[in-house]
Coordinates of N, CA and C in Angstrom, one line a residue:
X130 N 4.3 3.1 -10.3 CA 2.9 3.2 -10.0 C 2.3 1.9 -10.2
X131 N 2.4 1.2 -10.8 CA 1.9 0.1 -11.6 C 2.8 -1.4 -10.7
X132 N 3.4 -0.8 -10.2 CA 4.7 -2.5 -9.4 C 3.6 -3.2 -8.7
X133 N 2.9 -2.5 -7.5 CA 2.0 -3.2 -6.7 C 1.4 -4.3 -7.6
X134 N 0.8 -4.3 -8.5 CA -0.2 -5.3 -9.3 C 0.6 -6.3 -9.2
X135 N 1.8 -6.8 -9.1 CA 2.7 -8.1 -8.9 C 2.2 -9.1 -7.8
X136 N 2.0 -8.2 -6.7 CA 1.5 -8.9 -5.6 C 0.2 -8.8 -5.7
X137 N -0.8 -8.5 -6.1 CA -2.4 -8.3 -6.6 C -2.2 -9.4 -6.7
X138 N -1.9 -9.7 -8.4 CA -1.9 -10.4 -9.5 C -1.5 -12.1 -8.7
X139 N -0.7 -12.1 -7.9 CA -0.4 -13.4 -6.8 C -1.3 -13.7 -5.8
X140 N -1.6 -12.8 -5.5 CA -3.3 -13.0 -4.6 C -3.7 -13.3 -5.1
X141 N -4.1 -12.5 -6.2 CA -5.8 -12.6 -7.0 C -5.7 -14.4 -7.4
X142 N -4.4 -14.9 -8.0 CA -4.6 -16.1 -8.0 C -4.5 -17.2 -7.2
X143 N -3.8 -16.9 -5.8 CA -3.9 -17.6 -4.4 C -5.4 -17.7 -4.5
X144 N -6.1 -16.4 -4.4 CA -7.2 -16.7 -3.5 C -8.7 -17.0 -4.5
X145 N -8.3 -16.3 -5.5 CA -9.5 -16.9 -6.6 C -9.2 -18.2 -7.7
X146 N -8.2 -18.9 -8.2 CA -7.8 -19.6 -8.6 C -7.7 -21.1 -7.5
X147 N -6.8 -20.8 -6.3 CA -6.4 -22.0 -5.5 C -7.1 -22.3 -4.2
X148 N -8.3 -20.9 -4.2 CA -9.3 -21.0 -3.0 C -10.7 -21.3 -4.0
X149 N -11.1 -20.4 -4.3 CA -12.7 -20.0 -4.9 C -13.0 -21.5 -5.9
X150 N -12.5 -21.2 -6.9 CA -12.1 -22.1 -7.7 C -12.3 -23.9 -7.5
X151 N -11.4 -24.3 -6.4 CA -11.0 -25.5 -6.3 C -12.6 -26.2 -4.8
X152 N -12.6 -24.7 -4.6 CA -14.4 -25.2 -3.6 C -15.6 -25.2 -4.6
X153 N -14.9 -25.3 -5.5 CA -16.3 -24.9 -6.4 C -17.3 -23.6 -6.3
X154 N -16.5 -22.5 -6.3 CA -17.2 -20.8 -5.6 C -16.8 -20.2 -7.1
X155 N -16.7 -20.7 -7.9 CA -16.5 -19.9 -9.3 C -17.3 -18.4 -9.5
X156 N -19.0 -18.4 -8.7 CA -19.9 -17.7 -8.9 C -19.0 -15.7 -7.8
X157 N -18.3 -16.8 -7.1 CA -17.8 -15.7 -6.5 C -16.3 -15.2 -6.9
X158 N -15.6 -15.8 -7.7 CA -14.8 -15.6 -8.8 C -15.2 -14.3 -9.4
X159 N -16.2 -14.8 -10.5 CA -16.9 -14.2 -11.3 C -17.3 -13.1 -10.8
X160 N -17.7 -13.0 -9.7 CA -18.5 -11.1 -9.1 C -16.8 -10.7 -8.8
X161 N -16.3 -11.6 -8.3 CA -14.6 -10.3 -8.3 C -14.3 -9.9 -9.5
X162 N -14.3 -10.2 -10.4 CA -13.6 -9.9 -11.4 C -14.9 -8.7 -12.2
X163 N -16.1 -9.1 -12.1 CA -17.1 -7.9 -12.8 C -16.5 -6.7 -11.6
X164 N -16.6 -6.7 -10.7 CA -16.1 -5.3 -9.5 C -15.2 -5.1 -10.1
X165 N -14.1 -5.8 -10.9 CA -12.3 -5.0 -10.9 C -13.1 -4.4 -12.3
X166 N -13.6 -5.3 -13.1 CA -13.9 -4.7 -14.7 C -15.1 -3.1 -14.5
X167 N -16.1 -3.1 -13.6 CA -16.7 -2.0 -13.2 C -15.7 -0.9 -12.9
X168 N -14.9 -0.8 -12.0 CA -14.0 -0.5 -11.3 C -13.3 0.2 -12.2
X169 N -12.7 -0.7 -13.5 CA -11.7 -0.1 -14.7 C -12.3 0.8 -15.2
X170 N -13.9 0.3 -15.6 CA -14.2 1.0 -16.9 C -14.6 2.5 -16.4
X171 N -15.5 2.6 -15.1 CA -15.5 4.0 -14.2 C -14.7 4.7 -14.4
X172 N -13.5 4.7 -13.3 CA -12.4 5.2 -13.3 C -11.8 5.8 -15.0
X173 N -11.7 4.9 -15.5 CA -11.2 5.1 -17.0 C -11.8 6.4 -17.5
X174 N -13.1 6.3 -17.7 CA -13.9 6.9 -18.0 C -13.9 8.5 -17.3
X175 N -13.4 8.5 -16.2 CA -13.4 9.5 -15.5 C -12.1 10.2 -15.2
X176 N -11.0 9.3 -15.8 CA -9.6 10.0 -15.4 C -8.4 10.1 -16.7
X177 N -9.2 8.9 -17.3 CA -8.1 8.8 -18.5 C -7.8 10.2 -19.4
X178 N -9.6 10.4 -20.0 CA -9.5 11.7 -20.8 C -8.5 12.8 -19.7
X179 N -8.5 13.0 -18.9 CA -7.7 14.2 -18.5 C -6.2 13.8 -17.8
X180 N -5.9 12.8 -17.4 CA -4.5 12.4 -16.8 C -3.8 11.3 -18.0
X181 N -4.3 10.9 -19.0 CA -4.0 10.0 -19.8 C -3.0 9.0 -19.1
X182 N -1.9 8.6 -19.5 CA -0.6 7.1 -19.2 C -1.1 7.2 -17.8
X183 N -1.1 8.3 -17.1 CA -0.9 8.3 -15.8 C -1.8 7.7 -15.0
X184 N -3.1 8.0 -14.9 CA -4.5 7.5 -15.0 C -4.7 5.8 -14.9
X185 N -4.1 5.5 -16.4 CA -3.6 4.4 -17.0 C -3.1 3.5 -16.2
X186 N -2.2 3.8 -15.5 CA -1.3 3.2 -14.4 C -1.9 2.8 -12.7
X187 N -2.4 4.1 -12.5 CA -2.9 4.4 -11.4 C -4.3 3.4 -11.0
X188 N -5.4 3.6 -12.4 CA -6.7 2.7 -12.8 C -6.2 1.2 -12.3
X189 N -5.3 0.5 -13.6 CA -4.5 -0.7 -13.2 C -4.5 -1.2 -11.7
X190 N -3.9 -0.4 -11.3 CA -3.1 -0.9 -10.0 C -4.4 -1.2 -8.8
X191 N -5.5 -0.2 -9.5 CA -6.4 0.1 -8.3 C -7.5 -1.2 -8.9
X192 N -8.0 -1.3 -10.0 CA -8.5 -2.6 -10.6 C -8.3 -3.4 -10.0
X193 N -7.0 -4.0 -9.7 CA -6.3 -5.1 -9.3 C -6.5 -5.2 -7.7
X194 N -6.0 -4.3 -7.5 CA -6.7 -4.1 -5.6 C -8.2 -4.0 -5.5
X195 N -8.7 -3.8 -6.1 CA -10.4 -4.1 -5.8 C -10.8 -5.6 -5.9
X196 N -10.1 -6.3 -6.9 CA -10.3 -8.0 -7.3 C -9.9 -8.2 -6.4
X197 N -8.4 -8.8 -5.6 CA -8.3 -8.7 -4.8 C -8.7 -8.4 -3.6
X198 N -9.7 -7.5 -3.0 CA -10.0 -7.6 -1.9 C -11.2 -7.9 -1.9
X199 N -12.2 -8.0 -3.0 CA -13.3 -8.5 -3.1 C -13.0 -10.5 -2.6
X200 N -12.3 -10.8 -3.2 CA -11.7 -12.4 -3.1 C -11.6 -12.7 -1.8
X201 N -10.6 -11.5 -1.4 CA -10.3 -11.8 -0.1 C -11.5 -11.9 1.1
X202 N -12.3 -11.0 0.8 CA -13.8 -11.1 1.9 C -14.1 -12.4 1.3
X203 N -14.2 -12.7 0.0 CA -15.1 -14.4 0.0 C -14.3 -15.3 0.6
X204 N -12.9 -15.4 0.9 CA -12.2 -16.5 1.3 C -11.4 -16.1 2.7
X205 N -12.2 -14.9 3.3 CA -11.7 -15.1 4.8 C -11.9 -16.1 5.9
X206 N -13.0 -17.1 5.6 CA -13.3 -18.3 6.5 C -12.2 -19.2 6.0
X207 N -11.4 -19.1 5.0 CA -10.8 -20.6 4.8 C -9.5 -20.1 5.1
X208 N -8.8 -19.1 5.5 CA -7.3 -18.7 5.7 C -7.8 -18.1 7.1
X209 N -6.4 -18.8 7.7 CA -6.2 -18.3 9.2 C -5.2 -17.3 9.5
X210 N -5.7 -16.4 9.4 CA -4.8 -14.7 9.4 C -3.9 -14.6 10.1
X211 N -4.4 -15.0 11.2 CA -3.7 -15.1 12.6 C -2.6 -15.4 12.5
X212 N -2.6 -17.0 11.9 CA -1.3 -18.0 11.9 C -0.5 -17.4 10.5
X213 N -0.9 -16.6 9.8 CA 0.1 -16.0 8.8 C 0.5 -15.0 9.3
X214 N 0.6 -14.1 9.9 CA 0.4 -12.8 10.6 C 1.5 -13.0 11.8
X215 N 1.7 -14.2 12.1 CA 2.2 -14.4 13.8 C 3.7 -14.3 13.5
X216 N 4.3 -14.5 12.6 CA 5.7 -14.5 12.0 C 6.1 -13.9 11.2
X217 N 5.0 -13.0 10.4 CA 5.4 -12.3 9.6 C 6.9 -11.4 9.8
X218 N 6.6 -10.6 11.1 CA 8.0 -9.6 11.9 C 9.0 -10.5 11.5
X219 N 9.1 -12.2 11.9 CA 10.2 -12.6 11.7 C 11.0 -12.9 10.0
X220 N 9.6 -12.9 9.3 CA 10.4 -13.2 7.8 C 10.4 -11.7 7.5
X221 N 9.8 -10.2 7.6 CA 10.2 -9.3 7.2 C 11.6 -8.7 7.6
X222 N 12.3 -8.9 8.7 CA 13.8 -8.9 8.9 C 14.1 -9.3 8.6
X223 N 14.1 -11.1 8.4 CA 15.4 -11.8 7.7 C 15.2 -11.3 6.2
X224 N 14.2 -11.1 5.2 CA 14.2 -10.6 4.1 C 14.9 -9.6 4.1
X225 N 15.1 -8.6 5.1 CA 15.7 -7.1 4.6 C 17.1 -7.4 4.6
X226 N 17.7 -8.6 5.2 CA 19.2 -9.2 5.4 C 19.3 -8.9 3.9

């Protein structure tokens, strides 16, 4: 339940660390990270008492995907999707090799 956050957790610092960050957009750093912390403490609040670990896991993963795509709307002008996107088909077969 919990694996996804691997790849979050690599975004979140691609795009808020090596993008936000380095343009000096800290302020939009900061609102990603209050959404994933909003995000926890709701959820938490609303799933832990009755699903406990599980919840736990589930909250996490979903935290992390919210930071993450909050980032990702602030730093869609500076990544060209396109040009990552155009090869992908090619590195997901040679990966499965």
């Amino acid at each position: 339940i919990i694996s996804p956050i691997i790849l979050f957790i690599g975004l979140g610092s691609l795009f808020g660390v090596q993008i936000l960050v380095a343009t000096n957009q800290s302020k939009k750093l900061t609102i990603s990270i209050l959404a994933g912390a909003i995000t926890c403490v709701t959820l938490g609040f609303l799933l832990v008492p009755r699903y406990g670990l599980l919840a736990t896991a589930v909250i996490t993963t979903i935290t992390e995907l919210v930071v993450v795509s909050v980032q990702l709307y602030f730093v869609k002008n500076f990544i060209s999707f396109k040009g990552i996107f155009k090869n992908l088909n090619i590195y997901f077969f040679s990966s499965l090799i």
